Coordinates of C-alpha atoms in Angstrom, one line a residue:
Chain A
M1 CA 69.8 150.6 161.1
D2 CA 66.2 151.4 161.1
K3 CA 65.6 153.0 164.5
H4 CA 62.0 152.5 165.3
I5 CA 59.8 151.4 168.2
D6 CA 56.6 149.4 167.6
F7 CA 54.0 150.7 170.0
Y8 CA 51.1 148.3 170.5
F9 CA 48.0 149.5 172.4
D10 CA 44.2 149.2 172.6
F11 CA 42.3 152.5 172.4
S12 CA 40.4 151.6 175.6
S13 CA 43.6 151.0 177.7
P14 CA 44.3 153.7 180.3
Y15 CA 47.9 152.8 180.5
G16 CA 48.0 152.7 176.7
Y17 CA 46.7 156.3 176.8
L18 CA 49.3 157.4 179.3
A19 CA 52.0 155.9 177.1
S20 CA 50.6 157.5 174.0
E21 CA 51.2 160.9 175.6
L22 CA 54.8 160.1 176.4
I23 CA 56.3 157.7 173.8
D24 CA 57.0 160.1 170.9
T25 CA 59.0 162.5 173.0
L26 CA 60.9 159.6 174.6
A27 CA 61.7 158.0 171.2
S28 CA 62.7 161.2 169.5
H29 CA 65.0 162.1 172.4
H30 CA 67.0 158.9 171.4
G31 CA 66.6 159.4 167.7
Y32 CA 63.9 156.8 167.2
T33 CA 60.6 156.9 165.5
V34 CA 57.4 155.2 166.7
N35 CA 55.1 152.9 164.7
W36 CA 51.7 153.1 166.3
R37 CA 49.8 149.8 166.2
P38 CA 46.3 149.6 167.7
V39 CA 45.2 146.0 168.6
L40 CA 42.2 144.5 170.3
L41 CA 42.8 143.4 173.9
G42 CA 39.6 141.4 174.0
V43 CA 41.0 139.0 171.4
I44 CA 44.5 139.0 173.0
F45 CA 43.1 138.3 176.5
K46 CA 41.3 135.2 175.1
T47 CA 44.6 133.8 173.8
V48 CA 46.5 134.6 177.0
G49 CA 43.6 133.4 179.3
N50 CA 43.3 136.5 181.4
Q51 CA 41.0 139.5 181.6
T52 CA 41.1 143.2 182.1
P53 CA 42.7 143.9 185.5
I54 CA 39.6 145.8 186.7
S55 CA 37.6 142.6 186.6
Y56 CA 39.6 140.9 189.5
P57 CA 38.7 141.3 193.2
L58 CA 41.0 143.7 195.0
K59 CA 43.2 144.2 191.9
G60 CA 40.2 145.9 190.2
E61 CA 39.8 148.6 192.8
Y62 CA 43.6 149.1 193.1
T63 CA 43.9 149.4 189.3
Q64 CA 41.3 152.1 189.0
R65 CA 43.1 154.1 191.7
D66 CA 46.4 153.5 190.0
F67 CA 45.1 154.7 186.6
A68 CA 44.4 158.1 188.0
R69 CA 47.4 158.3 190.3
S70 CA 49.8 157.3 187.4
A71 CA 48.2 160.0 185.2
R72 CA 48.9 162.6 187.9
Y73 CA 52.4 161.2 188.3
Y74 CA 53.1 161.7 184.6
S75 CA 51.1 165.0 184.5
V76 CA 48.7 163.7 181.9
P77 CA 45.0 164.8 182.2
Y78 CA 42.8 161.8 182.9
R79 CA 39.3 160.8 184.0
M80 CA 37.9 157.3 184.2
P81 CA 35.5 156.8 181.3
S82 CA 31.9 155.9 182.2
R83 CA 32.0 153.2 179.5
F84 CA 34.9 150.9 180.3
P85 CA 36.2 148.8 178.7
L86 CA 34.5 149.5 175.5
P87 CA 34.8 148.0 171.9
T88 CA 37.5 149.7 169.9
Q89 CA 37.5 147.8 166.6
V90 CA 36.0 150.7 164.7
A91 CA 38.6 153.2 165.9
A92 CA 41.4 150.7 165.2
R93 CA 40.1 149.9 161.7
A94 CA 39.9 153.7 161.0
F95 CA 43.4 154.1 162.2
Y96 CA 44.9 151.6 159.8
W97 CA 43.0 153.0 156.9
L98 CA 44.2 156.5 157.7
Q99 CA 47.7 155.3 158.3
D100 CA 48.0 153.8 154.8
Q101 CA 47.1 157.3 153.4
N102 CA 48.7 159.7 155.8
L103 CA 50.9 158.7 158.7
E104 CA 50.6 162.0 160.5
A105 CA 46.8 162.2 160.2
A106 CA 46.6 158.7 161.7
K107 CA 48.7 159.7 164.7
T108 CA 46.6 162.8 165.2
F109 CA 43.5 160.6 165.0
A110 CA 45.0 158.3 167.6
H111 CA 45.7 161.2 170.0
L112 CA 42.3 162.7 169.5
S113 CA 40.6 159.3 170.0
F114 CA 42.5 158.6 173.2
R115 CA 41.8 162.1 174.6
A116 CA 38.2 161.9 173.6
L117 CA 37.8 158.8 175.7
F118 CA 40.0 159.6 178.6
R119 CA 39.4 163.4 178.9
E120 CA 36.0 164.0 177.5
D121 CA 34.3 160.7 178.3
A122 CA 33.3 160.3 174.6
D123 CA 31.9 157.0 173.3
I124 CA 34.6 156.1 170.8
S125 CA 32.9 152.8 170.1
D126 CA 30.3 154.8 168.1
V127 CA 30.9 155.1 164.4
K128 CA 29.7 158.7 164.3
T129 CA 32.2 159.7 167.0
V130 CA 35.0 157.9 165.1
L131 CA 34.1 159.7 161.9
A132 CA 34.0 163.0 163.6
L133 CA 37.5 162.4 165.1
A134 CA 38.8 161.3 161.7
S135 CA 37.4 164.5 160.2
A136 CA 39.0 166.6 162.9
S137 CA 42.3 164.8 162.1
G138 CA 42.1 166.1 158.5
A139 CA 40.9 162.9 157.0
D140 CA 38.1 162.4 154.5
S141 CA 35.4 161.1 156.8
D142 CA 33.0 160.3 153.9
A143 CA 35.6 158.1 152.3
L144 CA 36.2 156.5 155.7
A145 CA 32.5 155.9 156.3
A146 CA 32.4 154.1 152.9
V147 CA 35.2 151.6 153.7
L148 CA 34.7 151.0 157.4
E149 CA 32.5 148.0 157.0
T150 CA 34.4 146.4 154.1
Q151 CA 36.0 143.0 154.5
E152 CA 39.4 144.5 153.5
V153 CA 39.4 146.9 156.4
K154 CA 38.3 144.2 158.8
D155 CA 40.9 141.8 157.6
R156 CA 43.6 144.4 158.0
L157 CA 42.9 144.8 161.7
R158 CA 42.6 141.0 162.2
S159 CA 46.0 140.6 160.5
E160 CA 47.6 143.2 162.7
V161 CA 46.2 141.5 165.9
E162 CA 47.5 138.1 164.7
T163 CA 50.9 139.6 163.9
A164 CA 51.0 141.2 167.4
L165 CA 50.2 137.8 169.1
A166 CA 52.8 136.1 167.0
R167 CA 55.3 138.7 168.3
G168 CA 54.3 138.0 171.9
V169 CA 52.1 141.0 172.6
F170 CA 49.8 140.2 175.5
G171 CA 48.9 143.6 177.0
S172 CA 48.7 147.3 176.4
P173 CA 50.9 149.3 176.1
F174 CA 53.5 147.0 174.6
F175 CA 56.7 148.1 173.0
I176 CA 59.1 146.2 170.7
V177 CA 62.5 147.6 169.7
N178 CA 64.8 145.3 167.8
N179 CA 62.9 142.3 169.0
E180 CA 63.2 143.4 172.7
P181 CA 59.7 143.5 174.3
F182 CA 58.6 145.9 177.0
W183 CA 55.2 145.7 178.6
G184 CA 53.5 148.6 180.4
A185 CA 53.7 152.3 180.8
D186 CA 55.8 151.5 183.9
R187 CA 58.5 150.1 181.6
L188 CA 59.1 153.4 179.8
D189 CA 62.2 154.1 182.0
Q190 CA 63.7 150.7 181.1
L191 CA 62.9 151.3 177.4
S192 CA 64.6 154.6 177.6
R193 CA 67.7 153.0 179.2
W194 CA 67.6 150.3 176.5
L195 CA 67.6 152.9 173.7
E196 CA 70.4 154.9 175.4
T197 CA 72.7 151.9 175.9
G198 CA 71.7 149.5 173.2
G199 CA 70.7 146.9 175.8
Y200 CA 71.7 146.2 179.4
Chain B
M1 CA 53.1 160.8 213.0
D2 CA 54.4 157.2 212.7
K3 CA 56.3 157.2 209.5
H4 CA 56.4 153.7 208.3
I5 CA 55.8 151.6 205.1
D6 CA 54.2 148.2 205.3
F7 CA 56.1 146.0 202.8
Y8 CA 54.2 142.8 201.8
F9 CA 55.9 140.1 199.8
D10 CA 56.2 136.4 199.2
F11 CA 59.6 134.9 199.6
S12 CA 59.3 133.2 196.1
S13 CA 58.4 136.5 194.3
P14 CA 61.2 137.8 192.0
Y15 CA 59.9 141.3 192.0
G16 CA 59.5 141.0 195.8
Y17 CA 63.2 140.1 196.0
L18 CA 64.1 143.1 193.8
A19 CA 62.1 145.4 196.1
S20 CA 63.7 143.9 199.2
E21 CA 67.0 145.1 198.0
L22 CA 65.8 148.6 197.4
I23 CA 63.0 149.5 199.9
D24 CA 65.0 150.2 203.1
T25 CA 67.3 152.7 201.4
L26 CA 64.4 154.4 199.7
A27 CA 62.4 154.6 202.9
S28 CA 65.3 155.9 205.1
H29 CA 66.0 158.6 202.5
H30 CA 62.6 160.0 203.3
G31 CA 62.8 159.3 207.0
Y32 CA 60.5 156.3 207.0
T33 CA 61.0 152.8 208.4
V34 CA 59.8 149.6 206.8
N35 CA 57.7 146.9 208.4
W36 CA 58.5 143.6 206.5
R37 CA 55.4 141.4 206.1
P38 CA 55.8 138.0 204.3
V39 CA 52.6 136.6 202.9
L40 CA 51.5 133.6 200.8
L41 CA 50.7 134.5 197.2
G42 CA 49.1 131.1 196.7
V43 CA 46.4 131.9 199.2
I44 CA 46.1 135.4 197.9
F45 CA 45.8 134.4 194.2
K46 CA 42.9 132.0 195.1
T47 CA 41.0 135.0 196.5
V48 CA 41.8 137.3 193.6
G49 CA 41.2 134.5 191.0
N50 CA 44.5 134.8 189.1
Q51 CA 47.8 132.9 189.0
T52 CA 51.5 133.5 189.0
P53 CA 52.2 135.6 185.8
I54 CA 54.6 132.9 184.5
S55 CA 51.7 130.4 184.1
Y56 CA 50.0 132.4 181.3
P57 CA 50.8 132.0 177.6
L58 CA 53.0 134.8 176.2
K59 CA 53.0 136.6 179.5
G60 CA 54.9 133.8 181.1
E61 CA 57.9 134.0 178.7
Y62 CA 57.9 137.8 178.9
T63 CA 57.8 137.8 182.7
Q64 CA 60.8 135.5 183.0
R65 CA 62.8 137.8 180.7
D66 CA 61.6 140.8 182.6
F67 CA 62.6 139.4 186.0
A68 CA 66.2 139.2 184.8
R69 CA 66.2 142.4 182.9
S70 CA 64.7 144.4 185.8
A71 CA 67.3 142.9 188.1
R72 CA 70.0 144.2 185.7
Y73 CA 68.2 147.6 185.5
Y74 CA 68.3 147.9 189.3
S75 CA 71.9 146.4 189.5
V76 CA 70.7 143.5 191.7
P77 CA 72.3 140.1 191.3
Y78 CA 69.7 137.6 190.1
R79 CA 69.3 134.1 188.6
M80 CA 66.0 132.3 187.9
P81 CA 65.5 129.6 190.5
S82 CA 65.2 126.0 189.2
R83 CA 62.3 125.5 191.7
F84 CA 59.7 128.2 190.9
P85 CA 57.4 129.0 192.4
L86 CA 58.0 127.1 195.6
P87 CA 56.2 126.9 198.9
T88 CA 57.3 129.6 201.4
Q89 CA 55.2 129.1 204.4
V90 CA 58.1 127.7 206.5
A91 CA 60.2 130.7 205.8
A92 CA 57.3 133.1 206.5
R93 CA 56.5 131.4 209.8
A94 CA 60.1 131.5 210.8
F95 CA 60.2 135.2 209.9
Y96 CA 57.3 136.2 212.2
W97 CA 58.7 134.1 215.1
L98 CA 62.1 135.8 214.7
Q99 CA 60.5 139.2 214.3
D100 CA 58.7 138.9 217.6
Q101 CA 62.1 138.4 219.3
N102 CA 64.5 140.5 217.3
L103 CA 63.5 142.8 214.5
E104 CA 66.9 143.1 213.0
A105 CA 67.6 139.4 213.0
A106 CA 64.3 138.9 211.2
K107 CA 65.2 141.4 208.5
T108 CA 68.6 139.8 208.1
F109 CA 66.9 136.4 207.8
A110 CA 64.6 137.8 205.1
H111 CA 67.5 139.1 203.1
L112 CA 69.5 135.9 203.5
S113 CA 66.4 133.9 202.4
F114 CA 65.7 136.0 199.3
R115 CA 69.4 135.8 198.3
A116 CA 69.6 132.1 198.9
L117 CA 66.7 131.6 196.5
F118 CA 67.5 134.2 193.9
R119 CA 71.3 134.1 193.9
E120 CA 72.3 130.6 195.1
D121 CA 69.3 128.6 193.9
A122 CA 68.8 127.2 197.4
D123 CA 65.6 125.2 198.2
I124 CA 64.1 127.6 200.9
S125 CA 61.0 125.4 201.1
D126 CA 63.2 122.9 203.0
V127 CA 63.0 123.2 206.8
K128 CA 66.7 122.4 207.1
T129 CA 67.6 125.3 204.8
V130 CA 65.3 127.7 206.7
L131 CA 66.9 126.7 210.0
A132 CA 70.4 127.2 208.6
L133 CA 69.4 130.6 207.4
A134 CA 67.9 131.5 210.8
S135 CA 71.1 130.4 212.4
A136 CA 73.2 132.5 210.0
S137 CA 70.9 135.4 211.0
G138 CA 72.0 135.0 214.7
A139 CA 68.8 133.3 215.8
D140 CA 68.5 130.2 218.0
S141 CA 67.7 127.6 215.3
D142 CA 67.0 124.8 217.9
A143 CA 64.3 127.0 219.5
L144 CA 62.9 127.8 216.0
A145 CA 62.9 124.1 215.1
A146 CA 60.9 123.4 218.2
V147 CA 58.1 125.9 217.4
L148 CA 57.9 125.8 213.6
E149 CA 55.1 123.1 213.6
T150 CA 53.1 124.6 216.4
Q151 CA 49.6 125.8 215.8
E152 CA 50.5 129.2 217.3
V153 CA 53.1 129.8 214.6
K154 CA 50.8 128.6 211.8
D155 CA 48.0 130.7 213.1
R156 CA 50.2 133.8 213.2
L157 CA 51.0 133.5 209.5
R158 CA 47.4 132.8 208.6
S159 CA 46.4 135.9 210.5
E160 CA 49.0 138.0 208.7
V161 CA 47.7 136.8 205.3
E162 CA 44.1 137.5 206.3
T163 CA 45.0 141.0 207.4
A164 CA 46.9 141.6 204.2
L165 CA 43.9 140.5 202.1
A166 CA 41.6 142.7 204.2
R167 CA 43.9 145.6 203.4
G168 CA 43.6 144.9 199.7
V169 CA 47.0 143.2 199.1
F170 CA 46.8 141.1 195.9
G171 CA 50.4 140.8 194.8
S172 CA 54.0 141.0 195.6
P173 CA 55.7 143.3 196.4
F174 CA 52.9 145.5 197.8
F175 CA 53.5 148.6 199.8
I176 CA 51.0 150.5 202.0
V177 CA 51.8 153.9 203.5
N178 CA 49.1 155.8 205.4
N179 CA 46.5 153.6 203.7
E180 CA 47.9 154.4 200.2
P181 CA 48.6 151.2 198.3
F182 CA 51.4 150.7 195.7
W183 CA 51.8 147.4 193.9
G184 CA 55.0 146.2 192.2
A185 CA 58.7 147.0 192.2
D186 CA 57.9 149.3 189.3
R187 CA 55.9 151.5 191.6
L188 CA 58.9 152.4 193.8
D189 CA 59.4 155.7 191.9
Q190 CA 55.8 156.6 192.6
L191 CA 56.1 155.5 196.2
S192 CA 59.2 157.7 196.5
R193 CA 57.3 160.7 195.1
W194 CA 54.5 160.0 197.5
L195 CA 56.8 160.0 200.5
E196 CA 58.5 163.2 199.2
T197 CA 55.3 165.2 198.6
G198 CA 52.9 163.6 201.0
G199 CA 50.6 162.6 198.1
Y200 CA 50.1 163.8 194.6

């Protein structure tokens, strides 16, 4: 049996960032691998009919407090970005292009991108920032720059988002293992139990 | 220092029910008591501008699955009610009237009401059901029947909901300890850490 977890996230999702720091260790502990799958929450929220939690009265203030508190709980460095939420399609397109060439470089790029946004307050919606992060991940940033605006790269991301929606993904982070869905960094404990027991 | 947790919930909230089965043991482990505070999510959702999670595409299906799976995770008996969500103002009014007379009877009534809905599929929006549950809790159900429609009892609940909103309560379950808010049964681990450490 192919033991893998599909890990869906948006690069501007704080809870997605927290999960990105935890999921590989959790998965490997149970002998699973992780397929990283960036998506666009803006597109997904339109389908679901909701919005980023920070846009709601009361819930918005709480959520910003919870982002930081949850990061401390999981011992993950975190600061609230000054640009939030911000467009992440460039980073997501770069990720899939990288992934098709080098799985490890793509994962490194994802970690660097999340950390740039949630530790260094970088503007990862900026193409120049994305190219620099790709370069730091060991990728050929000139080749990436040449393909980023091609229809093929755009279609690839669109297709990934459509597939995610078809599989029921409606938030970030979102995990699917053998068709069982788990939504939220706060479901990592349940996901771990699921991997341990094969279902409960 | 008064060591207590305010526990806000709606009697028709599945995650509120799960928390109701866990919170007293968690609190007493840390030397805290729990103030139970039923509220009306319908009123609160109007203020926040959102809806019950089951009403959203994709999220609705997932949430119903997660209700049952989370109940198994916490080893709490659960079945999805056939009436859901259902009005809970009668049960909430009864609770506060009971609480003013006998704190323990009110807590017993709350447990019986949650279990009637989420184990026996009872219609706890029905006054007769609420009176029977109050009677089973050791309360004077004739006296309760006589006051349930009074303005005083209605005003009491309205005031509790307004206070909850003023304190930032936007969902169920919602916990506040020394002004620190925690939303969701999935924040019980963080709440426990908070009680243990005095903040993190």
